Coordinates of C-alpha atoms and ligand atoms in Angstrom, one line a residue:
M1 CA 166.7 90.7 92.8
K2 CA 163.4 89.3 94.0
R3 CA 163.6 87.8 97.4
K4 CA 162.5 84.2 97.8
K5 CA 159.5 83.8 100.1
L6 CA 160.0 81.5 103.0
P7 CA 158.6 78.0 102.4
K8 CA 155.4 77.2 104.3
L9 CA 155.7 74.5 107.0
E10 CA 152.8 72.5 105.6
S11 CA 153.8 69.6 103.4
E12 CA 151.6 68.4 100.6
I13 CA 149.9 65.1 100.6
I14 CA 151.0 63.3 97.4
D15 CA 150.1 59.7 98.0
T16 CA 148.8 57.1 100.4
V17 CA 150.2 53.9 101.8
S18 CA 148.2 50.9 103.1
L19 CA 149.0 49.4 106.5
R20 CA 147.5 45.9 107.0
R21 CA 147.4 43.9 110.3
N22 CA 147.7 40.4 109.0
N23 CA 146.0 38.5 111.9
T24 CA 142.9 40.5 111.8
Q25 CA 142.9 41.6 108.1
E26 CA 142.3 45.2 109.2
E27 CA 143.7 47.8 106.9
W28 CA 144.4 51.5 107.3
Q29 CA 145.2 54.1 104.7
L30 CA 147.9 56.6 105.6
D31 CA 148.7 59.8 103.8
V32 CA 152.2 60.3 102.4
R33 CA 153.6 63.9 102.8
K34 CA 156.0 65.4 100.4
A35 CA 159.5 66.8 101.4
S36 CA 161.0 69.5 99.2
I37 CA 164.1 67.4 99.1
G38 CA 164.9 64.1 100.9
P39 CA 162.6 61.3 102.1
D40 CA 158.8 61.9 102.1
S41 CA 157.0 60.9 105.3
I42 CA 154.0 58.7 106.2
D43 CA 151.6 60.7 108.2
I44 CA 150.7 58.4 111.2
R45 CA 148.9 61.0 113.3
R46 CA 145.5 59.3 113.0
L47 CA 146.9 55.8 113.4
Y48 CA 146.3 55.5 117.1
G49 CA 142.8 56.9 116.9
D50 CA 141.9 54.5 114.0
S51 CA 143.9 51.4 114.9
K52 CA 144.5 51.7 118.7
M53 CA 148.2 50.9 117.9
F54 CA 151.2 53.1 118.4
T55 CA 154.4 53.1 116.2
W56 CA 157.6 52.0 117.9
D57 CA 160.8 53.9 117.0
P58 CA 163.4 54.2 119.8
G59 CA 165.9 56.9 119.1
F60 CA 163.6 58.3 116.4
T61 CA 165.6 56.5 113.6
S62 CA 162.7 56.7 111.2
T63 CA 160.5 59.3 112.7
A64 CA 160.1 63.0 111.5
S65 CA 159.0 64.9 114.6
C66 CA 158.1 68.1 112.7
T67 CA 158.2 69.9 109.4
S68 CA 161.1 72.3 109.1
A69 CA 162.5 74.7 106.5
I70 CA 165.8 75.5 108.2
T71 CA 168.5 72.8 107.6
Y72 CA 168.7 69.9 105.2
I73 CA 171.1 66.9 105.5
D74 CA 171.7 64.2 102.9
G75 CA 173.6 61.7 105.0
G76 CA 174.5 59.5 102.0
A77 CA 175.8 62.4 99.9
G78 CA 177.5 64.2 102.8
Q79 CA 175.5 67.3 102.1
L80 CA 174.5 69.9 104.7
L81 CA 172.4 72.9 103.6
Y82 CA 171.5 75.9 105.8
R83 CA 168.3 77.4 104.2
G84 CA 169.4 75.8 101.0
Y85 CA 173.0 77.1 101.0
P86 CA 175.8 74.4 101.2
I87 CA 177.8 74.5 104.4
E88 CA 181.1 74.6 102.4
Q89 CA 180.1 77.9 100.7
L90 CA 179.0 79.4 103.9
A91 CA 182.2 78.4 105.6
E92 CA 184.2 79.9 102.8
H93 CA 182.3 83.1 102.0
S94 CA 180.0 84.0 104.9
D95 CA 180.5 85.0 108.5
Y96 CA 178.8 83.9 111.6
M97 CA 176.6 86.9 112.1
E98 CA 175.4 86.6 108.5
T99 CA 174.8 82.8 109.0
C100 CA 172.8 83.6 112.2
Y101 CA 170.6 85.9 110.2
L102 CA 170.2 83.4 107.5
L103 CA 169.1 80.6 109.9
L104 CA 166.8 82.8 111.9
Y105 CA 165.2 84.8 109.1
G106 CA 165.5 82.5 106.1
N107 CA 167.5 84.5 103.6
L108 CA 170.9 86.0 103.4
P109 CA 170.7 89.6 104.7
Q110 CA 170.8 92.6 102.5
P111 CA 173.5 95.2 103.6
E112 CA 171.1 97.3 105.7
E113 CA 169.6 94.2 107.3
K114 CA 173.0 92.8 108.2
E115 CA 174.1 96.1 109.7
Q116 CA 170.9 96.4 111.8
F117 CA 171.2 92.8 112.9
V118 CA 174.8 93.1 114.0
D119 CA 173.9 96.3 115.8
E120 CA 171.2 94.6 117.7
I121 CA 173.3 91.7 118.7
T122 CA 176.2 93.9 119.7
N123 CA 173.9 95.9 122.0
H124 CA 173.0 92.9 124.0
T125 CA 176.4 91.4 124.7
L126 CA 176.8 92.6 128.3
I127 CA 175.3 90.5 131.1
H128 CA 173.5 91.9 134.1
G129 CA 175.9 92.9 136.9
Q130 CA 173.8 90.8 139.3
L131 CA 174.3 87.7 137.0
E132 CA 178.0 88.2 137.3
T133 CA 177.8 87.4 141.1
F134 CA 176.1 84.1 140.2
Y135 CA 179.4 82.8 139.1
K136 CA 180.8 83.1 142.5
G137 CA 178.4 80.4 143.7
F138 CA 180.2 77.9 141.6
M139 CA 183.4 75.9 142.6
R140 CA 186.4 77.2 140.7
G141 CA 186.8 73.7 139.2
A142 CA 183.3 73.4 138.0
H143 CA 182.8 72.2 134.4
P144 CA 182.0 75.3 132.3
M145 CA 179.1 73.4 130.7
A146 CA 177.6 73.1 134.3
I147 CA 178.0 76.8 134.7
M148 CA 176.4 77.5 131.3
V149 CA 173.3 75.4 132.1
G150 CA 172.9 77.3 135.3
V151 CA 173.6 80.8 134.1
V152 CA 171.6 80.5 130.9
G153 CA 168.7 79.0 132.8
A154 CA 169.0 81.9 135.3
L155 CA 168.6 84.5 132.5
S156 CA 164.9 83.9 132.8
A157 CA 165.2 85.4 136.3
F158 CA 166.8 88.5 134.9
Y159 CA 165.1 89.4 131.6
H160 CA 161.4 89.4 132.5
D161 CA 160.7 91.6 129.6
S162 CA 161.5 88.7 127.1
T163 CA 159.9 85.6 128.6
D164 CA 156.4 86.0 127.1
I165 CA 156.4 83.6 124.2
N166 CA 153.1 84.9 122.9
D167 CA 154.6 88.4 122.2
P168 CA 156.6 88.5 118.9
E169 CA 158.7 91.4 120.2
Q170 CA 159.7 89.5 123.3
R171 CA 160.5 86.4 121.2
K172 CA 162.8 88.4 119.1
L173 CA 164.4 90.1 122.1
A174 CA 165.0 86.8 123.8
A175 CA 166.6 85.2 120.7
H176 CA 168.9 88.2 120.1
R177 CA 169.8 88.4 123.7
M178 CA 170.9 84.8 123.9
I179 CA 172.9 84.9 120.7
A180 CA 174.6 88.0 122.1
K181 CA 175.2 86.9 125.5
M182 CA 176.4 83.3 125.0
P183 CA 180.0 84.2 124.3
T184 CA 180.1 86.4 127.4
I185 CA 178.6 83.7 129.5
A186 CA 181.0 81.0 128.2
A187 CA 184.1 83.2 128.4
Y188 CA 183.3 84.2 132.0
A189 CA 183.0 80.6 132.9
Y190 CA 186.5 80.2 131.7
Q191 CA 187.8 83.3 133.3
Y192 CA 186.2 82.3 136.5
A193 CA 187.9 79.0 136.6
N194 CA 191.2 80.8 136.1
G195 CA 190.4 83.2 139.0
M196 CA 190.5 86.3 136.6
A197 CA 188.3 89.3 136.3
F198 CA 185.6 89.3 133.7
P199 CA 186.7 91.3 130.6
P200 CA 183.7 93.4 129.3
P201 CA 182.5 92.8 125.7
K202 CA 183.6 95.5 123.4
N203 CA 181.4 96.9 120.6
K204 CA 184.2 97.6 118.2
F205 CA 184.9 93.9 117.7
S206 CA 183.2 91.3 115.6
Y207 CA 181.4 88.4 117.2
A208 CA 184.4 86.1 116.9
E209 CA 186.9 88.8 118.0
N210 CA 184.8 89.6 120.9
L211 CA 184.6 86.0 122.0
L212 CA 188.4 85.7 121.7
Q213 CA 189.1 88.8 123.6
M214 CA 186.8 87.9 126.4
L215 CA 188.3 84.4 126.6
F216 CA 192.0 85.6 126.5
S217 CA 192.4 89.1 127.6
V218 CA 193.5 89.9 131.1
Q219 CA 193.1 93.1 133.0
S220 CA 196.7 94.1 132.5
E221 CA 196.9 93.3 128.8
D222 CA 194.7 93.3 125.7
Y223 CA 194.4 90.2 123.6
V224 CA 196.3 90.6 120.3
M225 CA 194.1 89.5 117.4
N226 CA 195.4 87.1 114.8
P227 CA 193.0 87.4 111.8
K228 CA 193.6 83.7 111.0
I229 CA 192.5 82.6 114.4
V230 CA 189.5 85.0 114.2
K231 CA 188.5 83.5 110.9
A232 CA 189.0 79.9 112.2
I233 CA 186.7 80.6 115.2
D234 CA 184.2 82.4 113.0
R235 CA 184.2 79.3 110.7
F236 CA 183.9 77.0 113.7
L237 CA 180.8 78.8 114.8
I238 CA 179.3 78.6 111.3
L239 CA 180.0 74.8 111.1
H240 CA 178.2 74.3 114.5
A241 CA 175.3 76.7 113.9
D242 CA 172.6 74.2 113.1
H243 CA 172.1 70.5 112.4
E244 CA 168.3 70.0 112.0
Q245 CA 166.6 67.7 114.6
N246 CA 169.7 66.5 116.6
A247 CA 169.4 65.6 120.3
S248 CA 169.8 69.1 121.7
T249 CA 167.6 70.8 119.2
S250 CA 164.9 68.2 119.7
T251 CA 165.3 68.8 123.5
V252 CA 164.9 72.5 123.0
R253 CA 161.7 71.9 120.9
L254 CA 160.3 69.4 123.4
A255 CA 161.0 71.8 126.3
A256 CA 159.4 74.7 124.4
S257 CA 156.4 72.7 123.3
S258 CA 155.1 73.0 126.9
G259 CA 155.3 76.8 126.6
A260 CA 158.4 77.0 128.8
N261 CA 160.3 80.3 128.5
P262 CA 163.1 80.5 125.9
F263 CA 166.0 80.8 128.4
A264 CA 164.9 77.7 130.1
C265 CA 164.5 75.9 126.8
V266 CA 168.0 76.8 125.6
A267 CA 169.5 75.8 129.0
S268 CA 167.8 72.3 128.4
G269 CA 169.5 72.3 124.9
I270 CA 172.9 73.0 126.5
A271 CA 172.3 70.1 129.0
S272 CA 171.6 67.7 126.2
L273 CA 174.6 68.9 124.1
W274 CA 176.9 68.2 126.9
G275 CA 176.7 64.4 126.5
P276 CA 179.7 62.7 124.9
A277 CA 177.6 61.1 122.2
H278 CA 176.6 64.7 121.0
G279 CA 178.5 68.0 121.6
G280 CA 180.6 66.6 124.4
A281 CA 182.4 64.4 121.8
N282 CA 184.9 67.2 121.0
E283 CA 186.2 67.1 124.6
A284 CA 186.0 63.3 124.6
V285 CA 188.1 63.1 121.4
L286 CA 191.1 64.8 123.0
K287 CA 190.7 62.7 126.1
M288 CA 190.7 59.6 123.9
L289 CA 193.9 60.8 122.0
A290 CA 195.5 61.3 125.4
Q291 CA 194.4 57.9 126.5
I292 CA 195.8 56.3 123.3
G293 CA 199.0 58.2 123.9
N294 CA 201.0 57.1 120.8
K295 CA 200.7 55.4 117.5
K296 CA 201.8 52.0 118.7
N297 CA 198.7 51.8 120.9
I298 CA 196.2 52.6 118.1
A299 CA 195.6 48.9 117.1
K300 CA 194.7 48.1 120.8
Y301 CA 192.1 50.9 121.0
V302 CA 190.6 50.2 117.6
A303 CA 190.2 46.5 118.8
K304 CA 188.5 47.8 122.0
A305 CA 186.2 50.0 119.9
K306 CA 185.1 46.9 117.9
D307 CA 184.5 44.8 121.0
K308 CA 180.8 44.7 121.9
N309 CA 181.6 44.0 125.5
D310 CA 183.8 47.0 125.8
P311 CA 182.1 50.4 126.3
F312 CA 185.0 52.2 124.6
R313 CA 184.1 53.8 121.3
L314 CA 186.2 55.8 118.9
M315 CA 185.0 59.3 119.8
G316 CA 184.6 61.6 116.9
F317 CA 183.6 58.7 114.7
G318 CA 180.1 57.8 113.4
H319 CA 176.9 59.8 113.0
R320 CA 173.2 58.9 112.9
V321 CA 172.7 60.7 109.6
Y322 CA 176.0 60.9 107.8
K323 CA 176.9 57.5 106.3
N324 CA 179.6 58.6 103.9
F325 CA 181.3 61.7 105.3
D326 CA 180.5 64.6 107.5
P327 CA 181.0 67.7 105.3
R328 CA 181.8 69.8 108.5
A329 CA 184.7 67.4 109.3
T330 CA 186.3 68.1 105.9
V331 CA 186.2 71.9 106.4
M332 CA 187.3 71.5 110.1
R333 CA 190.2 69.3 109.1
D334 CA 191.5 72.0 106.6
S335 CA 191.0 74.6 109.2
A336 CA 192.9 72.6 111.8
Y337 CA 195.9 72.2 109.5
E338 CA 195.9 76.0 108.7
I339 CA 195.9 77.0 112.4
L340 CA 198.6 74.6 113.3
E341 CA 200.7 75.9 110.5
E342 CA 199.9 79.5 111.3
L343 CA 200.9 79.0 115.0
G344 CA 203.9 76.9 114.1
I345 CA 202.5 74.1 116.3
K346 CA 203.6 70.5 115.7
D347 CA 200.8 68.9 117.7
P348 CA 201.6 65.1 118.0
R349 CA 197.9 64.6 118.7
M350 CA 197.1 65.8 115.1
E351 CA 199.5 63.1 113.8
L352 CA 198.0 60.6 116.1
A353 CA 194.5 61.6 114.9
M354 CA 195.5 61.3 111.3
E355 CA 197.0 57.8 111.8
L356 CA 193.9 56.7 113.7
E357 CA 191.6 58.1 111.0
Q358 CA 193.6 56.1 108.3
I359 CA 193.5 52.9 110.3
A360 CA 189.8 53.2 111.1
L361 CA 188.9 54.1 107.5
N362 CA 190.5 51.0 106.2
D363 CA 189.2 48.7 108.8
D364 CA 186.3 46.4 107.8
Y365 CA 184.3 47.0 111.0
F366 CA 184.3 50.8 110.4
K367 CA 183.7 50.4 106.7
E368 CA 180.7 48.1 107.1
K369 CA 179.1 50.3 109.6
N370 CA 179.8 53.5 107.7
L371 CA 181.7 55.1 110.6
Y372 CA 183.6 58.2 109.4
P373 CA 185.2 61.0 111.3
N374 CA 182.6 63.6 112.3
V375 CA 183.0 67.4 113.0
D376 CA 184.2 66.7 116.6
F377 CA 187.2 64.7 115.5
Y378 CA 189.1 67.8 114.3
S379 CA 187.5 70.7 116.1
G380 CA 189.3 70.1 119.4
I381 CA 192.7 70.3 117.6
I382 CA 191.9 73.9 116.6
L383 CA 190.5 74.9 120.0
S384 CA 193.5 73.3 121.8
A385 CA 195.9 75.1 119.4
I386 CA 194.5 78.5 120.3
G387 CA 195.0 77.7 124.0
L388 CA 191.6 76.5 125.3
P389 CA 191.5 73.6 127.8
T390 CA 189.4 70.6 126.7
N391 CA 186.5 71.4 129.1
M392 CA 185.8 74.6 127.0
F393 CA 185.3 72.7 123.8
T394 CA 181.7 71.9 124.3
P395 CA 180.8 75.4 125.5
M396 CA 182.3 76.7 122.2
F397 CA 179.9 74.3 120.4
A398 CA 177.1 75.7 122.5
I399 CA 177.8 79.2 121.5
G400 CA 177.7 78.3 117.8
R401 CA 174.5 76.1 118.2
T402 CA 172.5 78.7 120.1
V403 CA 171.2 80.3 116.9
G404 CA 170.1 76.9 115.6
W405 CA 168.2 76.2 118.8
L406 CA 166.5 79.5 118.6
A407 CA 165.7 79.2 114.9
H408 CA 163.9 75.9 115.6
W409 CA 162.2 77.4 118.7
K410 CA 160.9 80.3 116.6
E411 CA 159.9 77.9 113.8
M412 CA 157.8 75.8 116.1
F413 CA 155.5 78.7 116.8
S414 CA 154.8 79.2 113.1
D415 CA 154.0 75.5 112.6
P416 CA 150.2 75.1 112.1
D417 CA 150.6 71.5 113.5
F418 CA 152.4 72.6 116.6
K419 CA 151.4 70.6 119.7
I420 CA 153.0 69.7 123.0
G421 CA 155.5 66.9 122.5
R422 CA 154.2 63.8 124.2
P423 CA 155.6 60.5 123.0
R424 CA 153.9 57.2 123.8
Q425 CA 155.4 53.9 124.8
I426 CA 155.1 50.1 124.6
Y427 CA 154.3 49.3 128.2
V428 CA 156.0 46.0 129.2
G429 CA 155.7 46.3 133.0
E430 CA 153.4 44.6 135.5
P431 CA 149.7 44.6 134.8
A432 CA 147.6 46.1 137.6
R433 CA 148.1 44.3 140.9
D434 CA 147.0 44.9 144.5
Y435 CA 149.1 46.6 147.1
I436 CA 150.9 44.1 149.5
Q437 CA 151.1 45.0 153.2
M438 CA 154.7 45.1 154.6
N439 CA 154.2 42.1 156.9
D440 CA 153.1 40.0 153.9
R441 CA 156.2 40.6 151.7
G442 CA 158.5 38.0 153.3
H443 CA 162.2 38.4 154.1
T444 CA 165.3 37.8 152.2
N445 CA 168.9 36.8 153.0
R446 CA 170.0 37.5 149.5
P447 CA 171.8 40.7 148.6
L448 CA 169.3 43.5 148.7
R449 CA 167.6 43.9 145.3
F450 CA 167.9 47.7 145.0
N451 CA 171.7 47.5 145.1
K452 CA 171.8 45.6 141.8
F453 CA 169.3 47.9 140.3
W454 CA 171.6 50.5 138.9
Q455 CA 173.8 48.1 136.9
R456 CA 172.9 48.1 133.3
Ligands
CMC501 N1 183.1 53.5 117.6 C1 182.8 52.2 117.5 N2 181.7 51.7 117.1 C2 180.7 52.5 116.8 C3 180.9 53.9 116.9 C4 182.2 54.4 117.3 N3 182.4 55.7 117.4 N4 179.8 54.5 116.6 C5 178.9 53.6 116.2 N5 179.5 52.3 116.4 C6 178.8 51.1 116.1 C7 177.8 50.7 117.2 O1 178.4 49.9 118.2 C8 176.8 49.9 116.3 O2 177.2 48.6 116.2 P1 176.2 47.4 116.0 O3 175.4 47.7 114.8 O4 177.1 46.2 115.9 O5 175.4 47.4 117.3 C9 176.8 50.6 115.0 O6 178.1 51.2 114.9 C10 175.7 51.7 114.9 O7 175.9 52.6 116.0 P2 174.7 53.3 116.8 O8 175.2 53.6 118.1 O9 173.5 52.4 116.8 O10 174.4 54.5 115.9 P3 173.7 55.9 116.3 O11 173.2 56.5 115.1 O12 172.7 55.5 117.3 O13 174.8 56.7 117.1 C11 176.6 58.2 117.4 C12 175.5 57.8 116.4 C13 177.2 59.5 116.9 C14 176.0 58.5 118.8 C15 177.7 57.1 117.5 O14 178.3 56.8 116.2 C16 178.8 57.5 118.6 O15 178.6 57.2 119.7 N6 179.9 58.1 118.1 C17 181.0 58.5 119.0 C18 180.5 59.9 119.7 C19 180.6 61.0 118.7 O16 181.6 61.2 118.0 N7 179.5 61.8 118.7 C20 179.5 63.1 117.9 C21 178.5 63.1 116.9 S1 178.7 64.5 115.7 C22 178.4 65.9 116.7 C23 177.0 66.2 116.9 O17 176.4 65.6 117.8 O18 176.4 67.0 116.1

């Protein structure tokens, strides 16, 4: 079979649009660039130079920040493709290592490629002995995401032979190292919190098996593998592997655009992922279910979520791109049921989650705003069923997403239009004014101004 060549990152100009400033009658022609699927884009790069105006798009709701050939999402159709392959097919037939290869290298691996890739990743799973001592500097109760941001950032102090971003071999080594070490780093954060020794990675295990054994084995006893749990974790990793230009991936790209080393860039991605609006939502969902407590409180919390003056939101609901359903959530829900059945767990939180889902899905507010359960709504149920505490949920997401961050990081360097990321702003502050000497600033009996400053 002939292998498909990777698409180039340039997008063809297929049209122009005219932009007219009505007050002055000035007009500018802007190129329209073609996407292989999905919306085309208006190329506004010359706009500032030509018109002396910026475009304004807080939260990047209408802005494409790059060209990319890695992942495609059709939010209306609930479609997610990695390098063209539907997520449902990958979740059913692929495994995480193969998916990593696909995302990084653009095609499904041939048998020899897969073997070699798995071999390389397996050879990098250990972390430097000196890095293990790093953990001791953290409080036992530290959030594992805090440890991950620190330890992954610290990798750049250990692996000097893979920080030169201009050397292709070093780029590859850094990427393979991070994919390999992320389970070790996350599992050790968990073991450290429990006051346990760090189980070494074992080469005989698959990626998901190794992650599980490092999380759950103790010195006196080996972890007994349950193939269904291994499969569920492998699938969890596939479902989280990439999601195009989300907040953490954009953070990695922005950090990398300055030429920062890859370990520092991925640490910045982990930091961004941690927020409850993004990867931290899986932890927040379980906290929310605990807060709701039982079915009779659902109506009260749904009302709170709809109240503009209440900061409470239904965690695990809504998505910037998916406006119909999140295809990852569908797979994750089935997986959650399978695991609960396999382990014989009757988790009341699952019932609560199902009831909440039904009530929200039939509520006009949620229907009008197209708010559906996302991947994080169900993932916590699986992770909790296998015995992980809620604060380990987002580290699990980070393990899966590392390959996505790295695929985008690598892609950036192949982009002929690659530039340091540097957004502009609409400045609405004071115009230039002269410095006022202290004695000329007057006095106030009112509450000091700076105490109010931090309120929203
Ligand atoms: N509960 C209640 N109302 C909501 C929710 C929610 N979960 N999500 C959005 N809304 C409302 C929001 O108040 C706004 O209302 P209005 O138009 O009246 O101002 C409207 O829906 C649009 O919301 P938005 O915040 O402007 O939409 P966004 O695209 O900026 O935010 C989101 C997307 C995922 C951050 C948001 O839906 C949210 O906070 N959800 C809960 C957190 C969550 O589950 N995050 C995980 C996302 S999936 C995992 C991943 O990151 O990959």
